[in-house]
Amino acid sequence: CKLNRRQYANVLTQIVSNYADGFVMSVNGAWGTGKSTFMRMWEATLKLEGFKSVYFNAWENDFTSDPLVALLGEIQGAITSEQESAFNKVLEIGGRIAHNAIPTLVKVATKKFLGEDAANIAEALTKEAGNVFKEEVLEYQNKKEQFVAFREELSKFIESEVEQKPLIFIVDELDRCRPDYAVEVLEHIKHFFSLKGIVFVLAIDKEQLCNAIRGHYGSDRINAEEYLRRFIDVEYILPEPNMETYCNY
């Protein structure tokens, strides 16, 4: 470690070892201070010490429409062939949650009533609105049950596969993503992956992520730091490297 940051990696390892029940931790550092390099080196150290870890560059993957797909895809890429069968149950339920089975009213009406005169379309839309609403209520209950089943299945998988040490899921470059995707990743981590045995580590520039949150909600009056506290349990500020050491490197 040319920037003498091994000591900070040791601190983070102690944190994730002592609080293995599952939480979200942020590692805060400004852009351009070597945060991503530090996180990759720490991840390599974790693997040498027997941890299972996943590294997810959110910025490179914000082309996906659903963060749930990307997060599960990263876990799948890290499992062994022996674990594939157990993980497929998680994917099956997750797929039902991610898939939007109920089309919008406009799509339904366009497909069903294309070509009819305006009077008939208006009357049909009124009837179809009631049908779609009823279907959406039924679908809501169905997805709620699937959400519970997903968390139970993922929890069983993690407990059976990671044994004594937690799975460390590192999310990097979240502050560089488009605002809507950044917020969705935070919400998915909180609602779907807040489980025993999995620790999320968000490598972020907190100031820039707060700007993304304000951009997502379209207001600079939002207390973005307070908003982040809903998702982050532990904050760690990564000290900047010594200037002379940095320049020499």
PDB file of C-alpha atoms in Angstrom:
ATOM      1  CA  CYS A   1       0.000   0.000   0.000  1.00  0.00           C
ATOM      2  CA  LYS A   2       1.950   2.990  -1.314  1.00  0.00           C
ATOM      3  CA  LEU A   3      -0.229   5.488   0.589  1.00  0.00           C
ATOM      4  CA  ASN A   4       0.145   3.765   3.989  1.00  0.00           C
ATOM      5  CA  ARG A   5      -3.570   3.125   4.382  1.00  0.00           C
ATOM      6  CA  ARG A   6      -3.425  -0.481   5.550  1.00  0.00           C
ATOM      7  CA  GLN A   7      -4.220   0.665   9.090  1.00  0.00           C
ATOM      8  CA  TYR A   8      -7.584   2.048   7.935  1.00  0.00           C
ATOM      9  CA  ALA A   9      -8.418  -1.218   6.180  1.00  0.00           C
ATOM     10  CA  ASN A  10      -7.709  -3.055   9.435  1.00  0.00           C
ATOM     11  CA  VAL A  11     -10.171  -0.774  11.246  1.00  0.00           C
ATOM     12  CA  LEU A  12     -12.900  -1.547   8.695  1.00  0.00           C
ATOM     13  CA  THR A  13     -12.227  -5.271   8.960  1.00  0.00           C
ATOM     14  CA  GLN A  14     -12.634  -5.073  12.740  1.00  0.00           C
ATOM     15  CA  ILE A  15     -15.942  -3.254  12.330  1.00  0.00           C
ATOM     16  CA  VAL A  16     -17.455  -5.810   9.941  1.00  0.00           C
ATOM     17  CA  SER A  17     -16.122  -8.668  12.094  1.00  0.00           C
ATOM     18  CA  ASN A  18     -17.553  -7.371  15.367  1.00  0.00           C
ATOM     19  CA  TYR A  19     -20.977  -6.440  13.994  1.00  0.00           C
ATOM     20  CA  ALA A  20     -21.701  -9.359  11.687  1.00  0.00           C
ATOM     21  CA  ASP A  21     -25.481  -9.317  12.172  1.00  0.00           C
ATOM     22  CA  GLY A  22     -25.862  -7.089   9.137  1.00  0.00           C
ATOM     23  CA  PHE A  23     -25.771  -3.326   8.637  1.00  0.00           C
ATOM     24  CA  VAL A  24     -24.920  -0.612   6.115  1.00  0.00           C
ATOM     25  CA  MET A  25     -21.670   1.324   6.462  1.00  0.00           C
ATOM     26  CA  SER A  26     -20.455   4.266   4.414  1.00  0.00           C
ATOM     27  CA  VAL A  27     -16.798   5.002   3.721  1.00  0.00           C
ATOM     28  CA  ASN A  28     -16.675   8.710   2.953  1.00  0.00           C
ATOM     29  CA  GLY A  29     -13.974  10.366   0.881  1.00  0.00           C
ATOM     30  CA  ALA A  30     -13.776  13.137  -1.702  1.00  0.00           C
ATOM     31  CA  TRP A  31     -13.459  12.428  -5.403  1.00  0.00           C
ATOM     32  CA  GLY A  32      -9.888  11.882  -6.548  1.00  0.00           C
ATOM     33  CA  THR A  33      -8.405  10.840  -3.199  1.00  0.00           C
ATOM     34  CA  GLY A  34      -7.895   7.163  -4.065  1.00  0.00           C
ATOM     35  CA  LYS A  35     -11.075   5.835  -2.475  1.00  0.00           C
ATOM     36  CA  SER A  36     -11.846   3.238  -5.156  1.00  0.00           C
ATOM     37  CA  THR A  37      -8.265   1.916  -5.166  1.00  0.00           C
ATOM     38  CA  PHE A  38      -8.413   1.629  -1.378  1.00  0.00           C
ATOM     39  CA  MET A  39     -11.718  -0.284  -1.536  1.00  0.00           C
ATOM     40  CA  ARG A  40     -10.394  -2.765  -4.126  1.00  0.00           C
ATOM     41  CA  MET A  41      -7.276  -3.390  -2.033  1.00  0.00           C
ATOM     42  CA  TRP A  42      -9.385  -3.862   1.091  1.00  0.00           C
ATOM     43  CA  GLU A  43     -11.637  -6.301  -0.756  1.00  0.00           C
ATOM     44  CA  ALA A  44      -8.586  -8.342  -1.779  1.00  0.00           C
ATOM     45  CA  THR A  45      -7.449  -8.369   1.861  1.00  0.00           C
ATOM     46  CA  LEU A  46     -10.890  -9.529   3.021  1.00  0.00           C
ATOM     47  CA  LYS A  47     -10.761 -12.499   0.638  1.00  0.00           C
ATOM     48  CA  LEU A  48      -7.302 -13.455   1.927  1.00  0.00           C
ATOM     49  CA  GLU A  49      -8.757 -13.423   5.451  1.00  0.00           C
ATOM     50  CA  GLY A  50     -11.597 -15.772   4.533  1.00  0.00           C
ATOM     51  CA  PHE A  51     -14.436 -13.314   3.888  1.00  0.00           C
ATOM     52  CA  LYS A  52     -16.770 -13.655   0.943  1.00  0.00           C
ATOM     53  CA  SER A  53     -17.072 -10.309  -0.777  1.00  0.00           C
ATOM     54  CA  VAL A  54     -18.748  -8.681  -3.755  1.00  0.00           C
ATOM     55  CA  TYR A  55     -17.566  -5.492  -5.447  1.00  0.00           C
ATOM     56  CA  PHE A  56     -20.237  -3.551  -7.348  1.00  0.00           C
ATOM     57  CA  ASN A  57     -19.436  -0.438  -9.377  1.00  0.00           C
ATOM     58  CA  ALA A  58     -22.827   1.259  -9.427  1.00  0.00           C
ATOM     59  CA  TRP A  59     -21.772   3.860 -11.999  1.00  0.00           C
ATOM     60  CA  GLU A  60     -20.844   1.183 -14.553  1.00  0.00           C
ATOM     61  CA  ASN A  61     -24.174  -0.556 -14.041  1.00  0.00           C
ATOM     62  CA  ASP A  62     -26.713   2.266 -13.882  1.00  0.00           C
ATOM     63  CA  PHE A  63     -27.826   1.343 -17.412  1.00  0.00           C
ATOM     64  CA  THR A  64     -30.038  -1.321 -15.811  1.00  0.00           C
ATOM     65  CA  SER A  65     -33.604  -0.247 -15.138  1.00  0.00           C
ATOM     66  CA  ASP A  66     -33.968  -2.192 -11.900  1.00  0.00           C
ATOM     67  CA  PRO A  67     -31.189  -2.154  -9.247  1.00  0.00           C
ATOM     68  CA  LEU A  68     -32.554  -5.417  -7.818  1.00  0.00           C
ATOM     69  CA  VAL A  69     -31.439  -7.169 -11.011  1.00  0.00           C
ATOM     70  CA  ALA A  70     -27.919  -5.706 -10.762  1.00  0.00           C
ATOM     71  CA  LEU A  71     -27.480  -6.429  -7.033  1.00  0.00           C
ATOM     72  CA  LEU A  72     -28.618 -10.049  -7.363  1.00  0.00           C
ATOM     73  CA  GLY A  73     -26.505 -10.413 -10.503  1.00  0.00           C
ATOM     74  CA  GLU A  74     -23.376  -9.438  -8.572  1.00  0.00           C
ATOM     75  CA  ILE A  75     -24.109 -11.995  -5.847  1.00  0.00           C
ATOM     76  CA  GLN A  76     -24.717 -14.673  -8.471  1.00  0.00           C
ATOM     77  CA  GLY A  77     -21.362 -13.866 -10.073  1.00  0.00           C
ATOM     78  CA  ALA A  78     -19.588 -14.510  -6.771  1.00  0.00           C
ATOM     79  CA  ILE A  79     -21.150 -17.847  -5.831  1.00  0.00           C
ATOM     80  CA  THR A  80     -19.765 -21.274  -6.645  1.00  0.00           C
ATOM     81  CA  SER A  81     -21.462 -23.924  -8.774  1.00  0.00           C
ATOM     82  CA  GLU A  82     -22.360 -25.844  -5.603  1.00  0.00           C
ATOM     83  CA  GLN A  83     -24.312 -22.819  -4.352  1.00  0.00           C
ATOM     84  CA  GLU A  84     -26.167 -22.238  -7.626  1.00  0.00           C
ATOM     85  CA  SER A  85     -29.109 -24.494  -6.871  1.00  0.00           C
ATOM     86  CA  ALA A  86     -29.863 -22.772  -3.539  1.00  0.00           C
ATOM     87  CA  PHE A  87     -29.471 -19.314  -5.062  1.00  0.00           C
ATOM     88  CA  ASN A  88     -31.833 -20.106  -7.939  1.00  0.00           C
ATOM     89  CA  LYS A  89     -34.725 -20.092  -5.435  1.00  0.00           C
ATOM     90  CA  VAL A  90     -33.814 -16.519  -4.510  1.00  0.00           C
ATOM     91  CA  LEU A  91     -33.673 -15.529  -8.191  1.00  0.00           C
ATOM     92  CA  GLU A  92     -37.033 -17.128  -8.917  1.00  0.00           C
ATOM     93  CA  ILE A  93     -38.837 -15.069  -6.279  1.00  0.00           C
ATOM     94  CA  GLY A  94     -36.826 -11.933  -7.085  1.00  0.00           C
ATOM     95  CA  GLY A  95     -37.833 -12.274 -10.713  1.00  0.00           C
ATOM     96  CA  ARG A  96     -41.503 -12.210  -9.807  1.00  0.00           C
ATOM     97  CA  ILE A  97     -40.993  -9.023  -7.797  1.00  0.00           C
ATOM     98  CA  ALA A  98     -39.005  -7.257 -10.523  1.00  0.00           C
ATOM     99  CA  HIS A  99     -41.441  -8.156 -13.293  1.00  0.00           C
ATOM    100  CA  ASN A 100     -44.269  -5.682 -13.729  1.00  0.00           C
ATOM    101  CA  ALA A 101     -47.190  -7.950 -14.533  1.00  0.00           C
ATOM    102  CA  ILE A 102     -49.814  -5.198 -14.669  1.00  0.00           C
ATOM    103  CA  PRO A 103     -49.662  -2.978 -17.788  1.00  0.00           C
ATOM    104  CA  THR A 104     -50.571   0.670 -17.572  1.00  0.00           C
ATOM    105  CA  LEU A 105     -54.095   1.757 -18.377  1.00  0.00           C
ATOM    106  CA  VAL A 106     -52.943   3.534 -21.522  1.00  0.00           C
ATOM    107  CA  LYS A 107     -51.233   0.431 -22.895  1.00  0.00           C
ATOM    108  CA  VAL A 108     -54.208  -1.770 -22.107  1.00  0.00           C
ATOM    109  CA  ALA A 109     -56.665   0.625 -23.672  1.00  0.00           C
ATOM    110  CA  THR A 110     -54.558   1.238 -26.774  1.00  0.00           C
ATOM    111  CA  LYS A 111     -54.125  -2.451 -27.458  1.00  0.00           C
ATOM    112  CA  LYS A 112     -57.708  -3.422 -26.678  1.00  0.00           C
ATOM    113  CA  PHE A 113     -59.608  -0.576 -28.246  1.00  0.00           C
ATOM    114  CA  LEU A 114     -57.448   0.575 -31.151  1.00  0.00           C
ATOM    115  CA  GLY A 115     -59.635   1.452 -34.068  1.00  0.00           C
ATOM    116  CA  GLU A 116     -62.888   2.096 -32.222  1.00  0.00           C
ATOM    117  CA  ASP A 117     -64.543   5.488 -32.389  1.00  0.00           C
ATOM    118  CA  ALA A 118     -63.908   8.086 -29.702  1.00  0.00           C
ATOM    119  CA  ALA A 119     -67.258   7.617 -27.934  1.00  0.00           C
ATOM    120  CA  ASN A 120     -66.764   3.891 -27.576  1.00  0.00           C
ATOM    121  CA  ILE A 121     -63.189   4.344 -26.402  1.00  0.00           C
ATOM    122  CA  ALA A 122     -64.239   6.792 -23.671  1.00  0.00           C
ATOM    123  CA  GLU A 123     -66.906   4.374 -22.412  1.00  0.00           C
ATOM    124  CA  ALA A 124     -64.558   1.409 -22.580  1.00  0.00           C
ATOM    125  CA  LEU A 125     -61.806   3.286 -20.740  1.00  0.00           C
ATOM    126  CA  THR A 126     -64.128   3.881 -17.811  1.00  0.00           C
ATOM    127  CA  LYS A 127     -64.881   0.176 -17.531  1.00  0.00           C
ATOM    128  CA  GLU A 128     -61.269  -0.840 -18.096  1.00  0.00           C
ATOM    129  CA  ALA A 129     -60.038   1.565 -15.405  1.00  0.00           C
ATOM    130  CA  GLY A 130     -62.002  -0.362 -12.798  1.00  0.00           C
ATOM    131  CA  ASN A 131     -60.629  -3.694 -14.025  1.00  0.00           C
ATOM    132  CA  VAL A 132     -57.034  -2.484 -14.026  1.00  0.00           C
ATOM    133  CA  PHE A 133     -57.385  -0.971 -10.558  1.00  0.00           C
ATOM    134  CA  LYS A 134     -58.776  -4.258  -9.220  1.00  0.00           C
ATOM    135  CA  GLU A 135     -55.894  -6.174 -10.794  1.00  0.00           C
ATOM    136  CA  GLU A 136     -53.371  -3.776  -9.308  1.00  0.00           C
ATOM    137  CA  VAL A 137     -54.829  -4.246  -5.809  1.00  0.00           C
ATOM    138  CA  LEU A 138     -54.601  -8.022  -6.184  1.00  0.00           C
ATOM    139  CA  GLU A 139     -51.062  -7.694  -7.594  1.00  0.00           C
ATOM    140  CA  TYR A 140     -50.056  -5.495  -4.646  1.00  0.00           C
ATOM    141  CA  GLN A 141     -50.980  -8.213  -2.170  1.00  0.00           C
ATOM    142  CA  ASN A 142     -49.227 -10.809  -4.283  1.00  0.00           C
ATOM    143  CA  LYS A 143     -46.006  -8.791  -4.452  1.00  0.00           C
ATOM    144  CA  LYS A 144     -46.164  -8.107  -0.728  1.00  0.00           C
ATOM    145  CA  GLU A 145     -46.206 -11.848  -0.054  1.00  0.00           C
ATOM    146  CA  GLN A 146     -43.407 -12.396  -2.574  1.00  0.00           C
ATOM    147  CA  PHE A 147     -41.342  -9.675  -0.879  1.00  0.00           C
ATOM    148  CA  VAL A 148     -41.546 -11.520   2.448  1.00  0.00           C
ATOM    149  CA  ALA A 149     -40.715 -14.823   0.746  1.00  0.00           C
ATOM    150  CA  PHE A 150     -37.740 -13.237  -1.045  1.00  0.00           C
ATOM    151  CA  ARG A 151     -36.211 -11.928   2.171  1.00  0.00           C
ATOM    152  CA  GLU A 152     -36.753 -15.273   3.923  1.00  0.00           C
ATOM    153  CA  GLU A 153     -35.169 -17.227   1.065  1.00  0.00           C
ATOM    154  CA  LEU A 154     -32.207 -14.843   0.732  1.00  0.00           C
ATOM    155  CA  SER A 155     -31.690 -14.898   4.502  1.00  0.00           C
ATOM    156  CA  LYS A 156     -31.600 -18.717   4.517  1.00  0.00           C
ATOM    157  CA  PHE A 157     -29.155 -18.724   1.610  1.00  0.00           C
ATOM    158  CA  ILE A 158     -26.774 -16.265   3.288  1.00  0.00           C
ATOM    159  CA  GLU A 159     -26.882 -18.031   6.653  1.00  0.00           C
ATOM    160  CA  SER A 160     -26.133 -21.396   5.043  1.00  0.00           C
ATOM    161  CA  GLU A 161     -23.350 -20.177   2.760  1.00  0.00           C
ATOM    162  CA  VAL A 162     -21.316 -17.529   4.594  1.00  0.00           C
ATOM    163  CA  GLU A 163     -21.122 -19.422   7.928  1.00  0.00           C
ATOM    164  CA  GLN A 164     -19.175 -17.496  10.607  1.00  0.00           C
ATOM    165  CA  LYS A 165     -18.195 -14.375   8.656  1.00  0.00           C
ATOM    166  CA  PRO A 166     -20.630 -11.993   6.938  1.00  0.00           C
ATOM    167  CA  LEU A 167     -20.865 -11.435   3.206  1.00  0.00           C
ATOM    168  CA  ILE A 168     -19.302  -8.044   2.461  1.00  0.00           C
ATOM    169  CA  PHE A 169     -21.067  -6.237  -0.389  1.00  0.00           C
ATOM    170  CA  ILE A 170     -19.067  -3.179  -1.493  1.00  0.00           C
ATOM    171  CA  VAL A 171     -20.957  -0.580  -3.536  1.00  0.00           C
ATOM    172  CA  ASP A 172     -18.648   1.956  -5.182  1.00  0.00           C
ATOM    173  CA  GLU A 173     -19.234   5.094  -7.278  1.00  0.00           C
ATOM    174  CA  LEU A 174     -22.847   5.485  -6.159  1.00  0.00           C
ATOM    175  CA  ASP A 175     -22.353   9.258  -6.017  1.00  0.00           C
ATOM    176  CA  ARG A 176     -21.557   9.339  -9.759  1.00  0.00           C
ATOM    177  CA  CYS A 177     -24.783   7.610 -10.842  1.00  0.00           C
ATOM    178  CA  ARG A 178     -27.796   9.403 -12.231  1.00  0.00           C
ATOM    179  CA  PRO A 179     -29.826  10.647  -9.238  1.00  0.00           C
ATOM    180  CA  ASP A 180     -32.854   8.380  -9.660  1.00  0.00           C
ATOM    181  CA  TYR A 181     -30.689   5.248  -9.865  1.00  0.00           C
ATOM    182  CA  ALA A 182     -28.615   6.230  -6.824  1.00  0.00           C
ATOM    183  CA  VAL A 183     -31.736   6.660  -4.689  1.00  0.00           C
ATOM    184  CA  GLU A 184     -33.228   3.385  -5.951  1.00  0.00           C
ATOM    185  CA  VAL A 185     -30.050   1.485  -5.030  1.00  0.00           C
ATOM    186  CA  LEU A 186     -30.236   2.878  -1.482  1.00  0.00           C
ATOM    187  CA  GLU A 187     -33.907   1.941  -1.184  1.00  0.00           C
ATOM    188  CA  HIS A 188     -33.374  -1.572  -2.546  1.00  0.00           C
ATOM    189  CA  ILE A 189     -30.516  -2.200  -0.113  1.00  0.00           C
ATOM    190  CA  LYS A 190     -32.688  -1.046   2.782  1.00  0.00           C
ATOM    191  CA  HIS A 191     -35.863  -2.912   1.867  1.00  0.00           C
ATOM    192  CA  PHE A 192     -34.574  -6.102   0.228  1.00  0.00           C
ATOM    193  CA  PHE A 193     -31.104  -6.770   1.647  1.00  0.00           C
ATOM    194  CA  SER A 194     -31.237  -5.569   5.256  1.00  0.00           C
ATOM    195  CA  LEU A 195     -30.575  -9.062   6.609  1.00  0.00           C
ATOM    196  CA  LYS A 196     -28.417 -10.881   9.116  1.00  0.00           C
ATOM    197  CA  GLY A 197     -25.109 -11.995   7.626  1.00  0.00           C
ATOM    198  CA  ILE A 198     -24.713  -9.349   4.918  1.00  0.00           C
ATOM    199  CA  VAL A 199     -22.850  -6.064   5.352  1.00  0.00           C
ATOM    200  CA  PHE A 200     -23.140  -3.336   2.730  1.00  0.00           C
ATOM    201  CA  VAL A 201     -20.254  -0.888   2.444  1.00  0.00           C
ATOM    202  CA  LEU A 202     -20.990   2.251   0.409  1.00  0.00           C
ATOM    203  CA  ALA A 203     -17.846   3.999  -0.837  1.00  0.00           C
ATOM    204  CA  ILE A 204     -19.117   7.521  -1.412  1.00  0.00           C
ATOM    205  CA  ASP A 205     -18.359  11.194  -1.600  1.00  0.00           C
ATOM    206  CA  LYS A 206     -21.120  12.160   0.792  1.00  0.00           C
ATOM    207  CA  GLU A 207     -21.406  15.728  -0.484  1.00  0.00           C
ATOM    208  CA  GLN A 208     -21.900  14.569  -4.087  1.00  0.00           C
ATOM    209  CA  LEU A 209     -24.400  11.877  -3.092  1.00  0.00           C
ATOM    210  CA  CYS A 210     -26.386  14.487  -1.152  1.00  0.00           C
ATOM    211  CA  ASN A 211     -26.455  16.596  -4.324  1.00  0.00           C
ATOM    212  CA  ALA A 212     -27.788  13.588  -6.254  1.00  0.00           C
ATOM    213  CA  ILE A 213     -30.564  13.118  -3.673  1.00  0.00           C
ATOM    214  CA  ARG A 214     -31.571  16.778  -3.964  1.00  0.00           C
ATOM    215  CA  GLY A 215     -31.529  16.435  -7.750  1.00  0.00           C
ATOM    216  CA  HIS A 216     -33.739  13.364  -7.606  1.00  0.00           C
ATOM    217  CA  TYR A 217     -36.384  15.158  -5.551  1.00  0.00           C
ATOM    218  CA  GLY A 218     -35.970  18.441  -7.410  1.00  0.00           C
ATOM    219  CA  SER A 219     -35.329  20.626  -4.377  1.00  0.00           C
ATOM    220  CA  ASP A 220     -32.224  22.049  -2.716  1.00  0.00           C
ATOM    221  CA  ARG A 221     -34.192  22.502   0.518  1.00  0.00           C
ATOM    222  CA  ILE A 222     -34.223  18.766   1.291  1.00  0.00           C
ATOM    223  CA  ASN A 223     -32.039  17.755   4.232  1.00  0.00           C
ATOM    224  CA  ALA A 224     -30.119  15.144   2.257  1.00  0.00           C
ATOM    225  CA  GLU A 225     -27.833  14.176   5.138  1.00  0.00           C
ATOM    226  CA  GLU A 226     -30.834  13.383   7.320  1.00  0.00           C
ATOM    227  CA  TYR A 227     -32.292  11.389   4.428  1.00  0.00           C
ATOM    228  CA  LEU A 228     -29.081   9.318   4.203  1.00  0.00           C
ATOM    229  CA  ARG A 229     -29.295   8.454   7.893  1.00  0.00           C
ATOM    230  CA  ARG A 230     -32.348   6.343   7.077  1.00  0.00           C
ATOM    231  CA  PHE A 231     -30.095   4.022   5.092  1.00  0.00           C
ATOM    232  CA  ILE A 232     -26.628   4.220   6.688  1.00  0.00           C
ATOM    233  CA  ASP A 233     -25.978   2.776  10.155  1.00  0.00           C
ATOM    234  CA  VAL A 234     -22.243   3.470  10.491  1.00  0.00           C
ATOM    235  CA  GLU A 235     -20.212   6.282   8.922  1.00  0.00           C
ATOM    236  CA  TYR A 236     -16.448   6.081   8.482  1.00  0.00           C
ATOM    237  CA  ILE A 237     -14.430   8.995   7.085  1.00  0.00           C
ATOM    238  CA  LEU A 238     -11.429   7.746   5.121  1.00  0.00           C
ATOM    239  CA  PRO A 239      -8.476  10.031   6.003  1.00  0.00           C
ATOM    240  CA  GLU A 240      -6.881  11.684   3.000  1.00  0.00           C
ATOM    241  CA  PRO A 241      -3.382  10.469   2.158  1.00  0.00           C
ATOM    242  CA  ASN A 242      -0.325  12.372   3.290  1.00  0.00           C
ATOM    243  CA  MET A 243       0.408  14.947   0.576  1.00  0.00           C
ATOM    244  CA  GLU A 244       4.129  14.137   0.290  1.00  0.00           C
ATOM    245  CA  THR A 245       3.443  10.409   0.108  1.00  0.00           C
ATOM    246  CA  TYR A 246       0.714  11.001  -2.486  1.00  0.00           C
ATOM    247  CA  CYS A 247       2.973  13.171  -4.675  1.00  0.00           C
ATOM    248  CA  ASN A 248       5.827  10.675  -4.467  1.00  0.00           C
ATOM    249  CA  TYR A 249       3.488   7.892  -5.533  1.00  0.00           C
TER     250      TYR A 249
END
